[in-house]
Coordinates of C-alpha atoms and ligand atoms in Angstrom, one line a residue:
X1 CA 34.2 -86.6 236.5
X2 CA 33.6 -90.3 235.3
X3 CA 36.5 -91.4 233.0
X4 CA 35.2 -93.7 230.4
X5 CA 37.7 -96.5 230.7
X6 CA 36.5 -99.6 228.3
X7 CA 32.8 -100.5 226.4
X8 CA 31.5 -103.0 225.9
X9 CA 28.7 -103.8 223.3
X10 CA 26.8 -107.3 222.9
X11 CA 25.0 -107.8 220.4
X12 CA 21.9 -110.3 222.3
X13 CA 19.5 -112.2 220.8
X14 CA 15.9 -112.9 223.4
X15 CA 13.3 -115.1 222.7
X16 CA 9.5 -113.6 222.8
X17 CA 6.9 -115.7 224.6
X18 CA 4.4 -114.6 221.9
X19 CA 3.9 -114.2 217.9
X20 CA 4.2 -110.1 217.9
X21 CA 2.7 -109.3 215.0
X22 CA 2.0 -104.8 214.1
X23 CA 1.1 -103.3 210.3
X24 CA 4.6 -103.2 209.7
X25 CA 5.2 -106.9 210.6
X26 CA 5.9 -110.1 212.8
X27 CA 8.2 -110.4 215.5
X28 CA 9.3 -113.4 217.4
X29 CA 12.3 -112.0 219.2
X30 CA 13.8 -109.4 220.4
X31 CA 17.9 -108.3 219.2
X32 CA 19.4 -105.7 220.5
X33 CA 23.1 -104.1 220.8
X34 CA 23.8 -104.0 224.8
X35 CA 26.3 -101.3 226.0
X36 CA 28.0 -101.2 229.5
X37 CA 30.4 -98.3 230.2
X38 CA 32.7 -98.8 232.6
X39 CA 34.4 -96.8 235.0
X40 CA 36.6 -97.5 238.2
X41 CA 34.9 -99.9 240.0
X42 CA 31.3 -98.9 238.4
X43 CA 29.1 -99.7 235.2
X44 CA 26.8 -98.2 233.4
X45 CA 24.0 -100.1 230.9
X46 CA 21.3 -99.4 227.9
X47 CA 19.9 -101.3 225.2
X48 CA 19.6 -100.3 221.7
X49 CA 15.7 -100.1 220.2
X50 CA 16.7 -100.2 216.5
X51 CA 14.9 -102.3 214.5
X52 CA 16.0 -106.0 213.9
X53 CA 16.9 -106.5 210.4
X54 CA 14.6 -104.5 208.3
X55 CA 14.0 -100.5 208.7
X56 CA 10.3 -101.1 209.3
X57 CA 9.3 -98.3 212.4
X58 CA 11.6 -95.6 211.7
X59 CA 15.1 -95.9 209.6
X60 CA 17.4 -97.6 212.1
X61 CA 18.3 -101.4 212.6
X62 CA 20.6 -103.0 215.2
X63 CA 23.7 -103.3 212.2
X64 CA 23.2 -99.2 211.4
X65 CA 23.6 -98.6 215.1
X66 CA 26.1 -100.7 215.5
X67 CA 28.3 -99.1 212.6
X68 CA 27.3 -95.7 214.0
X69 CA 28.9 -96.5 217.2
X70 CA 31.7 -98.5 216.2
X71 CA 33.1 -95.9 213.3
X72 CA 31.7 -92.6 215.0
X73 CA 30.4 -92.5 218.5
X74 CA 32.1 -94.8 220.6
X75 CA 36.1 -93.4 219.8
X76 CA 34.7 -90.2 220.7
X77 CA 34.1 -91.3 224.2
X78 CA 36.0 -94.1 225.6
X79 CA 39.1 -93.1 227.6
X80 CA 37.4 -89.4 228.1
X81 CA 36.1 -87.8 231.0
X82 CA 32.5 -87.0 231.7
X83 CA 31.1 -84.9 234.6
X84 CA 27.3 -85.0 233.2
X85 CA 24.9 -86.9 230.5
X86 CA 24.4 -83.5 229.1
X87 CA 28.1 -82.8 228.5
X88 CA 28.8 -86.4 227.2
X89 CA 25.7 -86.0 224.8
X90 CA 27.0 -82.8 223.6
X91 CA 30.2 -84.6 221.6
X92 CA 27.7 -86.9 220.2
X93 CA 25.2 -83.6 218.9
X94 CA 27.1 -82.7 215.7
X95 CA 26.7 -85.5 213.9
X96 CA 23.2 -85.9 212.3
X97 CA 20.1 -88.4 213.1
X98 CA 20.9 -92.0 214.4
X99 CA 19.0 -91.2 217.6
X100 CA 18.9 -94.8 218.5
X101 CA 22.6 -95.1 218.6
X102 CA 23.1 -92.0 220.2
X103 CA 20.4 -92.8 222.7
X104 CA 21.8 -96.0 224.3
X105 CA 25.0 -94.4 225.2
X106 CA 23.8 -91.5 226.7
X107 CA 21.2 -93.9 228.5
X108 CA 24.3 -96.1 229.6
X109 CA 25.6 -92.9 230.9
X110 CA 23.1 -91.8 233.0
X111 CA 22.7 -95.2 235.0
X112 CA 26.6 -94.6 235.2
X113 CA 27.0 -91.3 236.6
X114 CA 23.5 -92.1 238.8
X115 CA 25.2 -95.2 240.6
X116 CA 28.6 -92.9 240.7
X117 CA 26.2 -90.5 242.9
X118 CA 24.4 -93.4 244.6
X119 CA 20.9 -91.8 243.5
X120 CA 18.0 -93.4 241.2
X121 CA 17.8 -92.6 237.9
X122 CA 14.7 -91.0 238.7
X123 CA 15.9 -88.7 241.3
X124 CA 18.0 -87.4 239.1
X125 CA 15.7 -86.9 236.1
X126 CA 13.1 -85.5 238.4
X127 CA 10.5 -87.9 239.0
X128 CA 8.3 -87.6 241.4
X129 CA 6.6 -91.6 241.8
X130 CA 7.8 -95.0 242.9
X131 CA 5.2 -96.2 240.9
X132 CA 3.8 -96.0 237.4
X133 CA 0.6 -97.3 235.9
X134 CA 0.8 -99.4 232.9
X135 CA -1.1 -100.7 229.8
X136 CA -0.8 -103.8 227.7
X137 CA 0.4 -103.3 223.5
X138 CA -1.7 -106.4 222.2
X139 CA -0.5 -107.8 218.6
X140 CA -2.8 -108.3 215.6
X141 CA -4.8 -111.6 216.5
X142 CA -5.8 -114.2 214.1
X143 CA -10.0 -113.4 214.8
X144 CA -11.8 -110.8 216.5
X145 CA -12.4 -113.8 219.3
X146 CA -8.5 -114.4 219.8
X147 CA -8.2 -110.6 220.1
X148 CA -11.1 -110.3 222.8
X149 CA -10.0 -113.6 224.8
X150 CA -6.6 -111.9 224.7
X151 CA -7.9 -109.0 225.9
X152 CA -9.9 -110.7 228.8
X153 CA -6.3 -111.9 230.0
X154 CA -5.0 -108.8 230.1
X155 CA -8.2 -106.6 231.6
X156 CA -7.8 -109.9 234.5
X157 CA -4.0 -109.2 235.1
X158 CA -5.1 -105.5 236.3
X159 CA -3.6 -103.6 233.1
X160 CA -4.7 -99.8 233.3
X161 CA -5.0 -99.4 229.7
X162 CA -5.7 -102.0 226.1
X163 CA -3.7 -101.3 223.3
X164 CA -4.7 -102.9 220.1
X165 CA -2.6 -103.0 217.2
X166 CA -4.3 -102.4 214.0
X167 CA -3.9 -102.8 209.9
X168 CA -6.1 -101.4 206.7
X169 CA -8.4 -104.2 206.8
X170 CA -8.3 -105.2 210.4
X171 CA -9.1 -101.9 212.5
X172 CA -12.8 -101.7 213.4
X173 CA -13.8 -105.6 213.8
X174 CA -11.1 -106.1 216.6
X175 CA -11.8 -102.8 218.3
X176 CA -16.1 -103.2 218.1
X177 CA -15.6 -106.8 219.1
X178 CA -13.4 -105.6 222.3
X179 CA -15.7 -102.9 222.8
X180 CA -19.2 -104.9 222.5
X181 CA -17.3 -107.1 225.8
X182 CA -16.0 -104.6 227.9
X183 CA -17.7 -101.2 227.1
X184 CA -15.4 -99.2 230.3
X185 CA -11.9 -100.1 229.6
X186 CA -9.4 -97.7 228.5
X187 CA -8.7 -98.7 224.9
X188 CA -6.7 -97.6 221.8
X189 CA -5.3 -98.7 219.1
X190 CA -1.7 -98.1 217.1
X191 CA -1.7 -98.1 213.4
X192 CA 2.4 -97.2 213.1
X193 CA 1.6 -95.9 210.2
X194 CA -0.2 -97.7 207.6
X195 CA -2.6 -95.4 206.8
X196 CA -3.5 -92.0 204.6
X197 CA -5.7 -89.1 204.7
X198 CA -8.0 -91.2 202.2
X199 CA -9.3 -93.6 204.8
X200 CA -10.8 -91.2 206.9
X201 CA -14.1 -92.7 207.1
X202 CA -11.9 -95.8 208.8
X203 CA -11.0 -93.2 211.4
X204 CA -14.7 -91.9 211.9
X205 CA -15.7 -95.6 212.1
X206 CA -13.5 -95.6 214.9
X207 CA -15.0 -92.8 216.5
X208 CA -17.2 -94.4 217.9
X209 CA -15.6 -96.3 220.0
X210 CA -14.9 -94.2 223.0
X211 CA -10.9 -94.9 222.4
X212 CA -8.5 -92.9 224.6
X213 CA -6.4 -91.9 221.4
X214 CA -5.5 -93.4 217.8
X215 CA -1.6 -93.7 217.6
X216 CA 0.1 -92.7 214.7
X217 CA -2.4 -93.5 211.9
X218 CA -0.3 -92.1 209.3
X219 CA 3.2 -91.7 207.7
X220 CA 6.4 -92.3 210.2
X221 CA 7.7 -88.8 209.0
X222 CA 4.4 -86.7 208.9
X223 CA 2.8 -84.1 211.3
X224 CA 0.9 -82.3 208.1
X225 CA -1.4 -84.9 207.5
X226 CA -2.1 -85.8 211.1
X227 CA -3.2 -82.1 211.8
X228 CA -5.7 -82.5 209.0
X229 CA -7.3 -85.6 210.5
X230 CA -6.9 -84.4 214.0
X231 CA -9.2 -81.5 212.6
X232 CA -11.6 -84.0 211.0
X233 CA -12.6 -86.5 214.1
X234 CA -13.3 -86.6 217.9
X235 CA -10.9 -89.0 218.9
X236 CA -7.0 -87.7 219.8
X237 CA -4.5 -88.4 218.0
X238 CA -1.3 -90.1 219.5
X239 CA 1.7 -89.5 218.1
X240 CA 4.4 -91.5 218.0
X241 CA 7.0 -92.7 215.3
X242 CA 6.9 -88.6 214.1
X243 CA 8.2 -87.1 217.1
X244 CA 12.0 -87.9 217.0
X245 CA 12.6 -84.4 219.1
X246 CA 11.2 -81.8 221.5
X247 CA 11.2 -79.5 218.8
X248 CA 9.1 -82.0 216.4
X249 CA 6.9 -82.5 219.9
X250 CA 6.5 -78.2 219.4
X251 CA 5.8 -77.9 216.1
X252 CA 3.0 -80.9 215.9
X253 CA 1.6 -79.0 219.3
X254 CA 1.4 -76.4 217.4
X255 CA 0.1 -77.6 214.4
X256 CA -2.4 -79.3 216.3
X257 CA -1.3 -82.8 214.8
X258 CA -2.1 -84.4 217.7
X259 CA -3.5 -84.0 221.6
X260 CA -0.9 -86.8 223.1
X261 CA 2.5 -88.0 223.1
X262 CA 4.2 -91.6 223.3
X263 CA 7.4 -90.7 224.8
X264 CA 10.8 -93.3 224.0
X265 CA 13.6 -92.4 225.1
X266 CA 16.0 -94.5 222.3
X267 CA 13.0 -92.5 219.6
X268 CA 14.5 -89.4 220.6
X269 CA 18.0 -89.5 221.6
X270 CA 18.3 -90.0 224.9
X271 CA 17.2 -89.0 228.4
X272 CA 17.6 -85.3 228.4
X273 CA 16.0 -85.1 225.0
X274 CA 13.3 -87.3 226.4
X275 CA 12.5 -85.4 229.4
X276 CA 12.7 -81.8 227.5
X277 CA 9.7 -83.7 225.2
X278 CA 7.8 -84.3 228.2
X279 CA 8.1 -80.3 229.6
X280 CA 7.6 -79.3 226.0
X281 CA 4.0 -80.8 226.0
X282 CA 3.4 -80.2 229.6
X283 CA 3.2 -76.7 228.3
X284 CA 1.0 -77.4 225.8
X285 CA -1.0 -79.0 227.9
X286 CA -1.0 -82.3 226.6
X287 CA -0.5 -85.5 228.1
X288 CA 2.7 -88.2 227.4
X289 CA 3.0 -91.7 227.8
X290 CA 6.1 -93.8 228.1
X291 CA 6.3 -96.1 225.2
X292 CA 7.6 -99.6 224.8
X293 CA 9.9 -101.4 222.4
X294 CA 9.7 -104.8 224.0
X295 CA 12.4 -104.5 225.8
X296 CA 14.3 -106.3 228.2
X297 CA 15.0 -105.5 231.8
X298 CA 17.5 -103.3 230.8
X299 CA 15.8 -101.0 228.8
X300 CA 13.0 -102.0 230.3
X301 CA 14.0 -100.0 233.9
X302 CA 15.0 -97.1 231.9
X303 CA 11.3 -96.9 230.8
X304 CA 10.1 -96.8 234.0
X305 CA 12.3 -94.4 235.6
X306 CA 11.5 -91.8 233.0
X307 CA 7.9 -92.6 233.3
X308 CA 7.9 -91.6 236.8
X309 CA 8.1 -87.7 235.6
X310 CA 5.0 -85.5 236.5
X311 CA 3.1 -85.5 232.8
X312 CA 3.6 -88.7 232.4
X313 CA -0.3 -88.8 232.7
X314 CA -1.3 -91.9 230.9
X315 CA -0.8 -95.4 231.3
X316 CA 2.6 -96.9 229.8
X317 CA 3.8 -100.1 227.5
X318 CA 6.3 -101.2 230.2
X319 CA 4.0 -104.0 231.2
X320 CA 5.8 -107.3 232.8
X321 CA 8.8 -108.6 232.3
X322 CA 7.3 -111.9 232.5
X323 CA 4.4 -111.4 230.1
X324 CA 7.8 -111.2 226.9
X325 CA 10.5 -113.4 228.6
X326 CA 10.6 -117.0 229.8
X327 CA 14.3 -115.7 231.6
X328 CA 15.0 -112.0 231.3
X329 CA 19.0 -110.8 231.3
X330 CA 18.3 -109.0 234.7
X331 CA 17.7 -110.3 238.3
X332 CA 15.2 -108.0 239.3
X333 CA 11.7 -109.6 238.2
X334 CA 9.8 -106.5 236.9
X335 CA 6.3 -107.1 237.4
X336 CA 3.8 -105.0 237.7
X337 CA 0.9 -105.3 240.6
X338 CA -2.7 -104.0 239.6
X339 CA -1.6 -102.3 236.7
X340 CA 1.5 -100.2 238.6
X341 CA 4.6 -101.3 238.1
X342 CA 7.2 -100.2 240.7
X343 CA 10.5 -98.5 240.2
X344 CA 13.5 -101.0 240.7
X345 CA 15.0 -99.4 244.1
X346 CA 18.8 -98.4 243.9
X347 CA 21.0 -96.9 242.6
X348 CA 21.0 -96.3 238.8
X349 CA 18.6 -98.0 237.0
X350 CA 18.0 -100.2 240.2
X351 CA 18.6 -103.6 238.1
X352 CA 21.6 -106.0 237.8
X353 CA 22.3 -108.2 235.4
X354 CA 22.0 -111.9 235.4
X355 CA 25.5 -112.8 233.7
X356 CA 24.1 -116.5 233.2
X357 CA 21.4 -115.4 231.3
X358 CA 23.1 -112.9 229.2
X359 CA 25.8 -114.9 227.9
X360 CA 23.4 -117.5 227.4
X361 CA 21.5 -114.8 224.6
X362 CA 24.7 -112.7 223.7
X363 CA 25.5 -113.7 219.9
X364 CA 28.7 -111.6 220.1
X365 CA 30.7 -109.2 222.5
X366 CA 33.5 -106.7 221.3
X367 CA 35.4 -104.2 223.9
X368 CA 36.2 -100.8 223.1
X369 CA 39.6 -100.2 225.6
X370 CA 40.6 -96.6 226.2
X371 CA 43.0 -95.5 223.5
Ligands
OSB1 O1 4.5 -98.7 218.0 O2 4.5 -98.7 220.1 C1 4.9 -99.2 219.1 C2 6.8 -102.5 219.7 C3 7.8 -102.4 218.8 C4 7.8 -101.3 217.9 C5 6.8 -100.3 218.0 C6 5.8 -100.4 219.0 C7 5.8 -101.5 219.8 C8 4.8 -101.7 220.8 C9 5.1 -102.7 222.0 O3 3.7 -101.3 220.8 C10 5.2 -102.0 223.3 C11 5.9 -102.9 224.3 O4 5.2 -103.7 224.9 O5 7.1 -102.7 224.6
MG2 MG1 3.3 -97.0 218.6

């Protein structure tokens, strides 16, 4: 049993390196709400992925988490006792949707209760790698020669797989450009959502490209649609932003809205939730990636432990820690070497925090003591 003696959460604040710009906008850094659990002598860390200010991937932003976890999740933990992630995610499982909130507690928990054991993360999830190959999520560029000289970095850096961002307007110039240089590479694109069912001809275009999968071309909350252009091109369909569940991972299966999935753990909930999405489409034989919300190191080396389960057949977004941040908030530089990144050994999530660097991005802290 791990009592839950204080919380903390931070709310941090991380410059990017680069102009980060998707169909659904422009980022130039990364804020987050940091937990740490503590219990006897041991901690216990997760980032949130909610959205910065705006609800522009799914519904909820760092201040919605925060409020969900202040008013609702938090005082239904601290001071109690945990034996498992599973039990501790069960008091969380009544109340309805904010998956992000839930998610980074239950993530915080598991690095817990996996240092309380003195196992990694992965062990305990049942991995079965110490490494995992990775790809490269490339933003929209300003020309289709920016986006293949940004590409041509990436290919040289060993990167297993291109991910190009696309928008209405800017899908097949980037990706014929790319493909007229480097005809081989594993390339895709990821639309997050900004299209409909009446730009089909944009997606037969793109069929000609010899792309891995499109991700989520259309709405955040649709499987419907997806099934009906999954039936109407070559290409897979990725989804992503849909699939907030294993059950939502079943039922677009099923539906046949899609032949791959982009597995993130905050997306869904959690861990458990994330691995029961990964044996859910095993079954089904299709293949899941592990996703990528630029995180830090932090959420960063949850990624990759998760990433090391068995389906996870497709290169990742956990690229280098290096390639976002000019100083991460952990010690452990995660880098990856010819497109494999290696699991942090150790305990837990195998990182530590560099307390210089995180109070140098924290923007505020508030405790949560044990009633
Ligand atoms: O759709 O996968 C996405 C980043 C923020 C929000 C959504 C997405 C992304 C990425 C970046 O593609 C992946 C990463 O490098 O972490
Ligand atoms: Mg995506």
């Amino acid at each position: 049993m791990l009592t839950l003696d204080r919380i903390e959460l931070r709310l941090v604040r991380l410059p990017l390196k680069f102009r980060f710009e998707t169909s659904f906008g422009v980022a130039t850094s990364r804020y987050f709400a940091l937990i740490t659990m503590f219990s006897g002598g041991l901690t216990g860390v997760a980032e949130t992925v909610s959205d910065d200010i705006f609800p522009l991937y799914r519904e909820e932003t760092v201040a919605t988490s925060v409020a969900i976890l202040k008013d609702v999740l938090i005082p239904r933990i601290v001071g109690k006792a945990f034996s498992t992630p599973e039990q501790l995610a069960g008091v969380l499982a009544p109340f309805r949707g904010n998956r992000m909130a839930k998610a980074v507690l239950e993530m915080a928990f598991w690095d817990l209760w996996a240092r309380s054991l003195n196992a990694p993360l992965s062990q305990l999830l049942g991995g079965t790698r110490d490494a995992v190959p990775v790809g490269v999520s490339l933003g929209i560029q300003p020309s289709a020669e920016a986006t293949v000289d940004v590409v041509a970095r990436h290919v040289a850096q060993g990167y297993k797989r291109i991910k190009l961002k696309i928008k209405p307007g800017w899908d097949v110039t980037p990706v014929s450009a790319v493909r007229a240089r480097f005809p081989s590479i594993n390339l895709t694109v990821d639309a997050n959502s900004a299209y409909t069912l009446a730009d089909l001809k944009t997606f037969r275009a793109l069929d000609e490209f010899g792309l891995d999968y499109i991700e989520q071309p259309l709405a955040y909350d649709d499987i419907v649609d997806h099934a009906r252009l999954q039936a109407g091109i070559q290409t897979a369909l990725c989804l992503d932003e849909s699939i907030l569940s294993a059950r939502d991972a079943r039922k677009a299966l099923e539906l046949r809205a899609g032949r791959v999935i982009n597995i993130k753990v905050g997306r869904v909930g959690g861990h458990a939730e994330a691995r029961r999405v990964h044996d859910v489409s095993a079954a089904f034989d299709a293949p899941v990636w592990c996703g990528g919300m630029l995180e830090s190191g932090v959420g960063r080396a949850h990624n990759i432990h998760l990433a090391t389960l068995p389906n996870f057949s497709k290169p990742g977004d956990t690229s280098s820690a290096s390639r976002y941040w000019e100083q991460d908030i952990t010690n452990e530089a995660l880098e990856t070497r010819d497109g494999l990144m290696p699991l942090p050994a150790g305990p837990g999530i195998g990182v530590t925090i560099n307390k210089t660097a995180l109070d140098k991005f924290t923007e505020a802290v508030e405790a949560f003591p044990a009633p």
